[in-house]
CSV table of C-alpha atoms in Angstrom, one decimal:
chain,number,residue,atom,x,y,z
A,1,MET,CA,8.6,30.0,-29.1
A,2,THR,CA,7.0,26.8,-28.9
A,3,GLY,CA,5.5,24.4,-26.2
A,4,ILE,CA,5.3,20.8,-25.2
A,5,ASN,CA,3.4,18.8,-22.6
A,6,GLY,CA,5.2,16.9,-20.0
A,7,ILE,CA,4.3,16.0,-16.3
A,8,THR,CA,5.8,16.7,-12.9
A,9,LEU,CA,4.9,14.9,-9.6
A,10,LYS,CA,3.4,16.1,-6.5
A,11,GLY,CA,3.8,13.0,-4.1
A,12,MET,CA,1.3,10.9,-6.0
A,13,GLU,CA,-0.2,13.3,-8.1
A,14,ALA,CA,0.7,14.1,-11.6
A,15,LEU,CA,0.4,18.0,-12.7
A,16,PRO,CA,1.0,19.2,-16.2
A,17,VAL,CA,4.2,21.3,-17.2
A,18,GLU,CA,4.3,23.1,-20.4
A,19,VAL,CA,7.8,23.1,-22.0
A,20,GLU,CA,8.8,26.3,-23.6
A,21,VAL,CA,12.0,26.4,-25.8
A,22,GLU,CA,13.5,29.2,-27.5
A,23,ILE,CA,16.5,29.4,-29.6
A,24,ARG,CA,18.8,32.8,-30.3
A,25,GLY,CA,22.1,33.4,-31.6
A,26,GLY,CA,25.3,33.5,-29.7
A,27,LEU,CA,27.6,30.8,-28.1
A,28,PHE,CA,26.4,27.6,-27.3
A,29,ALA,CA,24.5,27.3,-23.7
A,30,ILE,CA,21.1,25.9,-22.6
A,31,SER,CA,19.7,27.4,-19.5
A,32,ILE,CA,16.7,25.6,-17.8
A,33,VAL,CA,14.2,27.7,-15.7
A,34,GLY,CA,11.1,27.1,-13.6
A,35,MET,CA,11.9,25.7,-10.1
A,36,ALA,CA,13.9,22.5,-12.0
A,37,ASP,CA,15.8,20.3,-9.4
A,38,VAL,CA,19.2,19.0,-10.2
A,39,ALA,CA,18.0,15.9,-12.2
A,40,VAL,CA,16.0,18.3,-14.4
A,41,LYS,CA,18.9,20.4,-14.8
A,42,GLU,CA,21.1,17.5,-15.7
A,43,SER,CA,19.0,16.8,-18.8
A,44,ARG,CA,20.6,19.3,-20.7
A,45,GLU,CA,23.5,16.9,-21.2
A,46,ARG,CA,21.5,14.1,-21.8
A,47,VAL,CA,19.3,15.7,-24.3
A,48,ARG,CA,22.0,17.1,-26.5
A,49,ALA,CA,23.6,13.7,-26.8
A,50,ALA,CA,20.5,11.9,-27.7
A,51,LEU,CA,19.6,14.5,-30.2
A,52,GLY,CA,23.0,14.6,-31.6
A,53,SER,CA,22.6,10.7,-32.0
A,54,LEU,CA,19.8,11.4,-34.4
A,55,GLY,CA,22.1,14.0,-36.4
A,56,PHE,CA,20.4,17.2,-34.9
A,57,ASN,CA,23.4,19.7,-33.5
A,58,LEU,CA,22.2,22.4,-30.9
A,59,LYS,CA,23.7,25.8,-31.7
A,60,GLY,CA,23.1,29.2,-30.1
A,61,ARG,CA,21.9,30.0,-26.6
A,62,ILE,CA,18.9,27.9,-25.8
A,63,SER,CA,16.0,28.8,-22.9
A,64,VAL,CA,14.2,26.1,-21.6
A,65,ASN,CA,11.4,27.6,-19.4
A,66,LEU,CA,9.1,25.1,-17.6
A,67,ALA,CA,5.8,26.4,-16.9
A,68,PRO,CA,4.1,27.2,-14.8
A,69,ALA,CA,7.1,28.6,-12.6
A,70,ASP,CA,6.0,28.3,-9.3
A,71,ILE,CA,5.8,24.5,-9.3
A,72,PRO,CA,8.7,22.3,-8.3
A,73,LYS,CA,10.0,19.9,-11.0
A,74,GLU,CA,11.8,17.0,-10.3
A,75,GLY,CA,13.4,13.8,-12.1
A,76,ALA,CA,14.1,12.8,-15.5
A,77,LEU,CA,10.6,12.6,-16.6
A,78,LEU,CA,11.1,16.0,-18.4
A,79,ASP,CA,13.8,14.9,-20.8
A,80,LEU,CA,11.5,13.8,-23.5
A,81,PRO,CA,9.4,16.7,-23.8
A,82,ILE,CA,12.7,19.1,-23.5
A,83,ALA,CA,14.1,17.3,-26.3
A,84,LEU,CA,11.0,17.6,-28.5
A,85,GLY,CA,10.4,21.3,-27.6
A,86,MET,CA,13.9,21.8,-28.8
A,87,MET,CA,13.6,20.1,-32.1
A,88,LYS,CA,10.1,21.8,-32.6
A,89,ALA,CA,12.0,25.2,-32.2
A,90,MET,CA,14.7,24.3,-34.4
A,91,GLY,CA,11.8,23.6,-37.3
A,92,PHE,CA,11.8,19.9,-37.2
A,93,LEU,CA,8.3,19.0,-35.7
A,94,ASN,CA,5.9,21.9,-36.6
A,95,ASN,CA,2.9,19.5,-36.7
A,96,CYS,CA,3.8,17.8,-33.4
A,97,PRO,CA,0.5,16.6,-31.8
A,98,LYS,CA,-1.0,18.0,-28.5
A,99,ALA,CA,-0.3,15.2,-26.2
A,100,LEU,CA,1.6,14.5,-22.7
A,101,TYR,CA,5.1,13.0,-23.2
A,102,MET,CA,7.2,11.5,-20.3
A,103,GLY,CA,10.6,9.6,-20.3
A,104,GLU,CA,14.4,9.7,-19.4
A,105,LEU,CA,16.7,9.8,-22.5
A,106,ALA,CA,19.8,7.6,-22.7
A,107,LEU,CA,22.8,9.2,-24.6
A,108,ASP,CA,22.0,7.2,-27.5
A,109,GLY,CA,18.4,8.3,-27.5
A,110,ARG,CA,16.8,5.4,-25.8
A,111,LEU,CA,14.0,5.9,-23.7
A,112,ARG,CA,14.3,4.6,-20.3
A,113,ARG,CA,11.7,3.6,-17.8
A,114,VAL,CA,10.8,6.7,-15.3
A,115,ARG,CA,8.3,6.6,-12.2
A,116,GLY,CA,5.0,8.3,-12.2
A,117,ALA,CA,3.8,6.7,-15.4
A,118,VAL,CA,0.5,5.7,-13.7
A,119,PRO,CA,-0.2,9.1,-12.2
A,120,ALA,CA,0.5,10.7,-15.8
A,121,ALA,CA,-2.1,8.1,-17.1
A,122,PHE,CA,-4.7,9.5,-14.9
A,123,LEU,CA,-3.9,13.0,-15.9
A,124,ALA,CA,-4.0,12.2,-19.6
A,125,ARG,CA,-7.3,10.6,-19.1
A,126,LYS,CA,-8.6,13.5,-17.2
A,127,MET,CA,-7.2,16.0,-19.6
A,128,ASN,CA,-8.3,13.7,-22.8
A,129,LEU,CA,-4.9,14.0,-24.1
A,130,PRO,CA,-2.9,11.1,-25.8
A,131,LEU,CA,0.1,9.7,-23.4
A,132,PHE,CA,3.5,8.6,-25.0
A,133,VAL,CA,5.6,6.8,-22.6
A,134,PRO,CA,8.7,4.5,-22.7
A,135,SER,CA,7.9,0.9,-23.8
A,136,GLU,CA,9.4,-0.1,-20.4
A,137,ASN,CA,6.4,1.6,-18.5
A,138,ALA,CA,4.0,0.3,-21.1
A,139,ALA,CA,2.7,-2.3,-18.7
A,140,GLU,CA,1.5,-0.3,-16.1
A,141,VAL,CA,-0.1,2.3,-17.9
A,142,ALA,CA,-2.0,-0.2,-20.0
A,143,LEU,CA,-4.1,-1.6,-16.8
A,144,VAL,CA,-5.4,2.2,-16.4
A,145,LYS,CA,-8.7,1.8,-18.4
A,146,GLY,CA,-9.9,4.5,-20.6
A,147,VAL,CA,-6.2,6.3,-21.5
A,148,ASN,CA,-5.3,6.7,-24.8
A,149,ALA,CA,-1.6,5.9,-24.7
A,150,TYR,CA,1.4,4.8,-27.1
A,151,CYS,CA,4.9,3.5,-26.3
A,152,ALA,CA,8.3,3.9,-27.8
A,153,ASP,CA,11.6,2.4,-27.5
A,154,ASN,CA,13.8,5.4,-28.4
A,155,LEU,CA,13.5,9.0,-29.3
A,156,SER,CA,14.1,7.9,-33.0
A,157,GLU,CA,11.0,5.7,-33.1
A,158,LEU,CA,9.0,8.4,-31.3
A,159,VAL,CA,9.8,11.3,-33.9
A,160,MET,CA,9.0,9.0,-37.1
A,161,MET,CA,5.6,8.6,-35.3
A,162,LEU,CA,4.8,12.0,-34.3
A,163,THR,CA,5.7,13.1,-38.4
A,164,GLY,CA,4.0,10.1,-39.6
A,165,GLU,CA,6.7,8.0,-41.1
A,166,GLU,CA,5.5,5.0,-38.6
A,167,GLU,CA,2.3,4.1,-37.4
A,168,PRO,CA,1.8,4.7,-33.5
A,169,ARG,CA,1.6,1.7,-31.3
A,170,PRO,CA,-1.1,2.2,-29.1
A,171,LEU,CA,-1.1,0.3,-26.0
A,172,PRO,CA,-4.2,-2.2,-25.7
A,173,PRO,CA,-6.0,-2.5,-22.5
A,174,ALA,CA,-4.5,-5.0,-20.4
A,175,TYR,CA,-5.7,-7.6,-17.3
A,176,VAL,CA,-3.8,-9.1,-14.5
A,177,PRO,CA,-5.0,-12.5,-13.9
A,178,GLU,CA,-5.4,-14.0,-10.7
A,179,LEU,CA,-2.3,-16.2,-10.8
A,180,PRO,CA,-1.5,-19.1,-8.3
A,181,ALA,CA,1.0,-18.2,-6.0
A,182,ASP,CA,2.9,-20.6,-3.7
A,183,TYR,CA,2.9,-18.7,-0.4
A,184,GLU,CA,5.7,-19.9,2.2
A,185,PRO,CA,5.2,-20.3,5.3
A,186,ASP,CA,1.8,-22.3,4.8
A,187,PHE,CA,-0.7,-22.5,7.8
A,188,ALA,CA,-0.2,-26.4,7.4
A,189,ASP,CA,3.5,-25.7,8.9
A,190,ILE,CA,2.2,-24.6,11.9
A,191,LYS,CA,1.8,-26.9,15.1
A,192,GLY,CA,-1.0,-25.9,17.4
A,193,GLN,CA,-2.0,-22.5,18.3
A,194,ALA,CA,-5.7,-22.9,17.3
A,195,GLN,CA,-6.6,-19.5,18.7
A,196,ALA,CA,-3.9,-17.6,16.9
A,197,ARG,CA,-4.8,-19.5,13.5
A,198,ARG,CA,-8.2,-18.4,14.0
A,199,ALA,CA,-7.6,-14.9,14.6
A,200,ALA,CA,-5.4,-14.9,11.7
A,201,GLU,CA,-8.2,-15.9,9.6
A,202,ILE,CA,-10.6,-13.5,10.9
A,203,ALA,CA,-8.1,-10.7,10.5
A,204,ALA,CA,-7.8,-11.7,6.7
A,205,ALA,CA,-11.6,-12.0,6.1
A,206,GLY,CA,-12.5,-8.7,7.5
A,207,HIS,CA,-9.1,-6.5,7.0
A,208,HIS,CA,-8.8,-6.5,10.7
A,209,ASN,CA,-5.8,-5.2,12.9
A,210,LEU,CA,-3.9,-8.3,14.7
A,211,LEU,CA,-1.5,-8.2,18.0
A,212,LEU,CA,0.4,-11.5,18.7
A,213,VAL,CA,1.9,-11.6,21.9
A,214,GLY,CA,4.4,-14.4,22.9
A,215,SER,CA,7.5,-15.9,24.0
A,216,PRO,CA,10.6,-16.3,21.7
A,217,GLY,CA,10.1,-19.3,19.4
A,218,SER,CA,6.2,-19.3,20.1
A,219,GLY,CA,5.2,-18.8,16.4
A,220,LYS,CA,4.3,-15.3,16.4
A,221,THR,CA,6.4,-14.3,12.9
A,222,LEU,CA,5.2,-17.5,11.3
A,223,ILE,CA,1.6,-17.0,11.9
A,224,ALA,CA,1.9,-13.6,10.7
A,225,LYS,CA,4.0,-14.3,7.4
A,226,ALA,CA,1.5,-17.2,6.7
A,227,ILE,CA,-1.3,-14.6,6.7
A,228,ALA,CA,0.0,-13.6,3.2
A,229,GLY,CA,-1.3,-17.0,2.0
A,230,ILE,CA,-4.9,-16.6,2.4
A,231,LEU,CA,-5.6,-12.9,1.8
A,232,PRO,CA,-8.1,-12.6,-1.0
A,233,PRO,CA,-6.8,-11.5,-4.3
A,234,LEU,CA,-7.1,-7.5,-5.1
A,235,THR,CA,-10.1,-6.3,-7.0
A,236,ASP,CA,-9.5,-4.5,-9.9
A,237,ASP,CA,-10.0,-1.0,-8.0
A,238,GLU,CA,-7.9,-2.3,-5.5
A,239,LEU,CA,-5.1,-3.0,-7.7
A,240,VAL,CA,-5.0,0.4,-9.4
A,241,GLU,CA,-4.6,1.7,-5.9
A,242,THR,CA,-1.6,-0.3,-5.3
A,243,LEU,CA,-0.1,0.1,-8.7
A,244,LEU,CA,-0.4,3.8,-8.3
A,245,VAL,CA,1.7,3.8,-5.2
A,246,ARG,CA,4.1,1.7,-6.6
A,247,SER,CA,4.6,3.6,-10.1
A,248,THR,CA,4.9,6.7,-7.9
A,249,LEU,CA,8.2,4.9,-6.5
A,250,GLY,CA,9.2,3.7,-9.7
A,251,MET,CA,8.6,0.2,-8.5
A,252,GLU,CA,8.2,-2.7,-10.9
A,253,THR,CA,4.6,-3.9,-12.0
A,254,LYS,CA,3.4,-6.9,-10.3
A,255,THR,CA,2.1,-9.9,-12.6
A,256,GLY,CA,-0.7,-11.0,-10.2
A,257,ARG,CA,-3.2,-10.0,-8.0
A,258,GLU,CA,-1.4,-11.0,-4.7
A,259,ARG,CA,-2.0,-8.2,-2.0
A,260,PRO,CA,1.2,-6.2,-0.5
A,261,PHE,CA,2.9,-7.6,2.3
A,262,ARG,CA,5.5,-5.4,3.9
A,263,ILE,CA,7.7,-6.2,7.2
A,264,VAL,CA,9.3,-3.0,8.6
A,265,HIS,CA,12.0,-3.5,11.0
A,266,PHE,CA,12.3,-1.5,14.6
A,267,THR,CA,15.2,0.3,13.3
A,268,ALA,CA,13.1,2.0,10.2
A,269,SER,CA,12.9,5.8,10.7
A,270,THR,CA,9.2,7.6,10.7
A,271,VAL,CA,9.8,8.8,7.3
A,272,SER,CA,10.5,5.7,5.5
A,273,VAL,CA,7.2,4.1,7.4
A,274,CYS,CA,5.0,7.1,6.6
A,275,GLY,CA,6.6,8.7,3.9
A,276,GLY,CA,7.7,12.4,3.4
A,277,GLY,CA,11.5,13.4,2.6
A,278,ALA,CA,12.3,16.0,0.4
A,279,ASN,CA,10.2,14.6,-2.7
A,280,LEU,CA,7.2,13.6,-0.5
A,281,LYS,CA,7.6,10.1,-1.3
A,282,PRO,CA,5.1,7.5,-0.1
A,283,GLY,CA,6.5,5.3,2.5
A,284,GLU,CA,5.7,1.6,4.0
A,285,VAL,CA,2.6,2.2,5.3
A,286,SER,CA,1.4,3.3,1.7
A,287,LEU,CA,3.1,0.5,-0.1
A,288,ALA,CA,1.4,-1.9,2.0
A,289,HIS,CA,-2.0,-0.4,1.3
A,290,ARG,CA,-4.8,-3.1,0.4
A,291,GLY,CA,-2.1,-5.3,1.9
A,292,VAL,CA,-0.3,-6.3,5.1
A,293,LEU,CA,1.9,-4.0,7.3
A,294,PHE,CA,3.8,-6.2,9.8
A,295,LEU,CA,6.0,-4.7,12.6
A,296,ASP,CA,8.0,-7.6,14.3
A,297,GLU,CA,9.2,-6.8,17.5
A,298,TYR,CA,6.7,-3.8,18.0
A,299,THR,CA,7.8,-2.8,21.5
A,300,GLU,CA,11.3,-1.7,20.3
A,301,PHE,CA,10.0,0.5,17.7
A,302,LYS,CA,10.5,4.3,18.6
A,303,ARG,CA,7.9,5.7,20.3
A,304,ASP,CA,7.0,8.9,17.7
A,305,LEU,CA,7.0,6.1,15.1
A,306,THR,CA,4.5,4.0,16.8
A,307,GLU,CA,2.3,7.2,17.7
A,308,SER,CA,2.2,8.5,13.9
A,309,LEU,CA,0.6,5.5,12.9
A,310,ARG,CA,-2.6,6.2,14.9
A,311,ALA,CA,-4.3,8.4,12.2
A,312,PRO,CA,-3.5,6.0,9.3
A,313,ILE,CA,-5.0,3.0,11.2
A,314,GLU,CA,-8.1,5.0,12.0
A,315,ASP,CA,-8.7,6.8,8.7
A,316,GLY,CA,-7.1,4.7,5.9
A,317,GLU,CA,-4.7,7.7,4.7
A,318,ILE,CA,-2.1,9.6,5.9
A,319,VAL,CA,-1.3,13.1,5.6
A,320,VAL,CA,2.2,14.2,5.1
A,321,SER,CA,3.4,17.8,5.7
A,322,ARG,CA,6.9,19.4,4.8
A,323,ALA,CA,8.0,23.0,3.9
A,324,THR,CA,7.7,22.2,0.4
A,325,GLY,CA,3.6,21.4,0.6
A,326,THR,CA,1.2,18.7,1.7
A,327,VAL,CA,0.2,15.3,0.2
A,328,LYS,CA,-2.1,12.5,1.1
A,329,TYR,CA,-1.1,9.2,0.7
A,330,PRO,CA,-3.4,6.1,1.0
A,331,ALA,CA,-2.8,3.8,3.8
A,332,ARG,CA,-5.5,1.2,4.2
A,333,VAL,CA,-3.4,-1.3,5.8
A,334,LEU,CA,-3.9,-4.5,7.9
A,335,LEU,CA,-1.7,-3.9,10.8
A,336,VAL,CA,-0.3,-7.1,12.2
A,337,LEU,CA,2.1,-6.5,15.5
A,338,ALA,CA,4.1,-8.7,17.3
A,339,ALA,CA,5.7,-8.2,20.5
A,340,ASN,CA,7.2,-10.1,23.8
A,341,PRO,CA,5.3,-10.2,26.7
A,342,CYS,CA,8.4,-8.9,28.7
A,343,ALA,CA,11.9,-7.5,28.2
A,344,CYS,CA,13.5,-11.0,28.6
A,345,GLY,CA,10.4,-12.4,26.6
A,346,TYR,CA,9.4,-15.2,29.0
A,347,ALA,CA,6.8,-13.8,31.0
A,348,GLY,CA,4.0,-16.7,31.8
A,349,ASP,CA,6.4,-19.3,29.5
A,350,PRO,CA,5.8,-22.7,30.6
A,351,VAL,CA,9.6,-24.0,30.4
A,352,ILE,CA,11.8,-20.6,30.9
A,353,PRO,CA,11.4,-18.5,34.0
A,354,CYS,CA,11.1,-15.0,33.7
A,355,LYS,CA,13.9,-12.8,34.9
A,356,CYS,CA,11.6,-9.5,34.9
A,357,SER,CA,10.1,-8.0,38.1
A,358,SER,CA,6.4,-6.9,38.2
A,359,VAL,CA,7.7,-3.2,37.7
A,360,ASP,CA,9.8,-4.1,34.9
A,361,ILE,CA,6.9,-5.9,32.8
A,362,ASP,CA,4.5,-3.2,33.7
A,363,ARG,CA,6.9,-1.0,32.3
A,364,TYR,CA,7.6,-2.8,29.3
A,365,ARG,CA,3.6,-3.3,28.5
A,366,ARG,CA,3.4,0.3,28.9
A,367,LYS,CA,5.3,0.4,25.4
A,368,LEU,CA,1.9,-0.9,24.0
A,369,SER,CA,0.0,2.6,24.3
A,370,GLY,CA,-3.3,2.7,25.0
A,371,PRO,CA,-4.7,4.6,21.9
A,372,ILE,CA,-3.0,2.3,19.8
A,373,MET,CA,-4.3,-1.0,21.4
A,374,ASP,CA,-7.8,0.7,21.6
A,375,ARG,CA,-7.2,0.5,17.4
A,376,ILE,CA,-6.2,-3.1,17.4
A,377,ASP,CA,-9.3,-5.4,17.0
A,378,LEU,CA,-7.6,-8.7,17.7
A,379,GLN,CA,-5.1,-9.2,20.6
A,380,ILE,CA,-3.7,-12.8,20.8
A,381,SER,CA,-1.6,-14.3,23.2
A,382,VAL,CA,0.6,-17.1,21.6
A,383,PRO,CA,1.9,-19.3,24.2
A,384,ARG,CA,4.9,-21.2,23.3
A,385,LEU,CA,4.5,-25.0,23.1
A,386,THR,CA,6.5,-27.4,25.3
A,387,PRO,CA,8.5,-30.1,23.3
A,388,GLU,CA,6.0,-32.7,24.7
A,389,GLU,CA,3.1,-30.8,23.3
A,390,LEU,CA,5.1,-30.5,19.8
A,391,LEU,CA,5.7,-34.2,19.7
A,392,SER,CA,2.2,-35.0,20.5
A,393,ILE,CA,0.8,-33.2,18.1
A,394,ASN,CA,3.3,-35.2,15.5
A,395,GLU,CA,2.0,-38.3,16.9
A,396,LYS,CA,-1.5,-38.1,16.4
A,397,GLY,CA,-0.8,-37.8,12.6
A,398,LYS,CA,-3.3,-35.0,11.7
A,399,LYS,CA,-1.7,-32.6,9.8
A,400,PRO,CA,-3.0,-28.7,10.3
A,401,GLU,CA,-5.2,-27.3,7.9
A,402,PRO,CA,-3.5,-25.8,4.7
A,403,SER,CA,-3.5,-22.1,3.7
A,404,SER,CA,-5.6,-22.9,0.5
A,405,LEU,CA,-8.6,-24.1,2.9
A,406,ILE,CA,-8.5,-21.2,5.2
A,407,ARG,CA,-8.4,-18.9,1.8
A,408,GLU,CA,-11.4,-20.2,0.1
A,409,ARG,CA,-13.4,-19.2,3.3
A,410,VAL,CA,-11.9,-15.7,3.6
A,411,ILE,CA,-12.7,-15.1,-0.1
A,412,LYS,CA,-16.1,-16.3,0.6
A,413,ALA,CA,-16.5,-13.9,3.4
A,414,ARG,CA,-15.0,-11.2,1.8
A,415,LYS,CA,-17.6,-11.6,-1.2
A,416,ILE,CA,-20.2,-11.2,1.2
A,417,GLN,CA,-19.0,-7.9,2.5
A,418,ILE,CA,-18.4,-6.6,-0.8
A,419,GLU,CA,-22.1,-7.2,-1.7
A,420,ARG,CA,-23.0,-5.6,1.4
A,421,TRP,CA,-20.7,-2.7,1.3
A,422,SER,CA,-20.1,-1.8,-2.0
A,423,LYS,CA,-23.2,1.0,-2.4
A,424,TYR,CA,-21.4,2.7,0.4
A,425,GLY,CA,-18.0,2.4,-1.5
A,426,LEU,CA,-16.5,0.0,1.1
A,427,THR,CA,-14.8,-3.3,0.4
A,428,CYS,CA,-14.6,-4.9,3.8
A,429,ASN,CA,-16.2,-4.7,7.8
A,430,ALA,CA,-13.0,-3.1,9.1
A,431,GLU,CA,-13.8,0.2,6.7
A,432,ILE,CA,-17.3,0.6,7.8
A,433,PRO,CA,-17.5,4.1,9.6
A,434,GLU,CA,-19.4,4.8,12.8
A,435,LYS,CA,-22.7,5.8,11.3
A,436,LEU,CA,-23.0,2.7,9.4
A,437,VAL,CA,-22.4,0.4,12.6
A,438,GLN,CA,-25.2,2.0,14.5
A,439,LYS,CA,-27.3,2.1,11.3
A,440,CYS,CA,-26.5,-1.3,9.6
A,441,LEU,CA,-25.3,-3.7,12.0
A,442,LEU,CA,-28.6,-4.4,13.8
A,443,LEU,CA,-28.7,-6.7,17.0
A,444,ASP,CA,-31.7,-8.4,18.7
A,445,ASP,CA,-32.8,-7.4,22.1
A,446,ASP,CA,-30.9,-10.5,23.6
A,447,THR,CA,-27.8,-10.2,21.6
A,448,ARG,CA,-27.5,-6.3,22.3
A,449,SER,CA,-28.2,-6.9,26.0
A,450,TYR,CA,-25.3,-9.3,26.3
A,451,LEU,CA,-23.0,-6.9,24.4
A,452,ALA,CA,-23.9,-4.2,26.8
A,453,ILE,CA,-23.3,-6.4,29.9
A,454,MET,CA,-19.7,-7.7,28.4
A,455,ALA,CA,-19.1,-3.5,27.7
A,456,GLY,CA,-19.3,-2.8,30.8
A,457,LYS,CA,-17.6,-5.5,32.4
A,458,PHE,CA,-14.5,-5.3,30.5
A,459,ASN,CA,-14.9,-1.2,30.5
A,460,LEU,CA,-14.7,-0.9,26.6
A,461,SER,CA,-14.3,2.5,25.1
A,462,GLY,CA,-16.5,3.5,22.5
A,463,ARG,CA,-13.9,2.8,19.7
A,464,GLY,CA,-13.6,-0.4,21.1
A,465,LEU,CA,-17.2,-1.4,21.1
A,466,THR,CA,-17.5,-0.5,17.7
A,467,ARG,CA,-14.5,-2.8,16.8
A,468,VAL,CA,-15.8,-5.4,18.7
A,469,MET,CA,-19.1,-5.3,16.6
A,470,LYS,CA,-17.2,-5.1,13.3
A,471,VAL,CA,-15.3,-8.2,14.5
A,472,SER,CA,-18.3,-10.0,15.2
A,473,ARG,CA,-19.8,-9.2,11.7
A,474,THR,CA,-16.9,-11.0,10.1
A,475,ILE,CA,-16.9,-13.6,12.1
A,476,ALA,CA,-20.7,-14.1,11.3
A,477,ASP,CA,-19.8,-13.8,7.8
A,478,LEU,CA,-17.3,-16.7,8.1
A,479,ASP,CA,-20.0,-18.7,9.9
A,480,GLY,CA,-22.6,-17.7,7.0
A,481,SER,CA,-24.8,-16.3,9.4
A,482,GLU,CA,-27.1,-13.2,7.9
A,483,ASN,CA,-27.3,-11.8,11.5
A,484,ILE,CA,-24.8,-11.1,14.3
A,485,GLN,CA,-25.6,-13.7,17.2
A,486,ARG,CA,-24.7,-13.8,20.8
A,487,LYS,CA,-22.0,-16.7,20.0
A,488,HIS,CA,-20.3,-14.4,17.7
A,489,ILE,CA,-19.9,-11.1,20.2
A,490,ALA,CA,-18.5,-13.6,22.8
A,491,GLU,CA,-16.0,-14.8,20.5
A,492,ALA,CA,-15.1,-11.4,19.6
A,493,MET,CA,-14.6,-10.2,23.0
A,494,THR,CA,-12.1,-12.9,23.9
A,495,TYR,CA,-9.9,-11.2,21.4
A,496,ARG,CA,-10.1,-7.8,23.0
A,497,GLN,CA,-8.7,-9.0,26.5
A,498,ILE,CA,-4.9,-9.1,26.4
A,499,TYR,CA,-3.0,-7.3,29.2
A,500,GLY,CA,-6.7,-6.6,30.6
A,501,ARG,CA,-7.2,-4.1,27.9
A,502,GLY,CA,-10.3,-3.2,26.4
């Protein structure tokens, strides 16, 4: 009996699996035990055909044990270690080095891409073992620093590496450059809406949540999508965090440092957004980690979905519990919401009259629940411009500021925040915990008294007051000011008063 090391996934964590193979006489049969799912059990035919392409004909009763037996094994990640285990049991790989092996086998012996290569790289680094992966997974594994990894195109090539007939191909450390991206839409395409443009800049600079409320055609969706073009590039640590989520789902590796931008339709299920399911996979809120999660037509979303976003918005992570286990996913997102002011969409519109009664409007606006609104730092009304206003803007001949210039200010402000908060393990103002708000965001007596008056006037909650201070700090960073001033507090307060809520 012999053992080869493979991996399985539990959420975003890679767990080691020892593949034990025993071959006895008798009629040919392959049995796999150890809480293997359907995909693992189907590997019997893939492994048999792949070994047959190398000239290895399996005989006798073959037992494959996946240890530890009490951990569920899923997916095709174990094809390669099962095949190597069988070869070793047959006496062809007696000197197989101790390492982690992962890969799906084609019937002709080719190694196919598998999901979970980045979690496997972290596990290999932790266990101080080499990692062998398919060539299609090489790009993402190479981004993990400190891992000793090798790749192969097919089973034959890998066997020659293990037997010394061919030199192994180590993966050199990779670097993802900041590539110039042509984002659409550009803020230069957005007419008017000065306050909404300013709020979008503040949201991108400090990673603050944003709500846009306005009539159909006012430009809410256009502004939300344009935010992607002004976000700062991912840092090295943030890049690995986003890569970990994408690798867990088997998604392709990105070639640049652009931040994720995920748009969710209101018909989406809670599981698809928050994560879970039979295999405890991450959802949209985790795919948007370190980027933007955009929920258009927010008031049309199901109540249970919107309320399930409370904890991720506040904590930056989401815990998914199912009968098969509990996993934790990252969810540090810039949440952007867009909504109509009423059911017909035209409350307060300068052109089209609203058809809703006051009771209908109040009932509709209650869909924006207080606890969620309390977690939205910037709440903006986006009025629809009249045709005359649009034409007058065009006649002035002054083109709106493009995304490239706004992005320069955002990057400069974000660098200030990283220098300030890096010693605490933080990257932006929105992440500041309560104890640091009280300790580090110091105000002079005049500014403090002004904030106290405004907080009482608009009935701000404790969370609302903290968020006003965080937004004020971001405005000060954009302004190049070392201290939070009264004007920064005043501007931050204007972004908290939509529908009269604090």
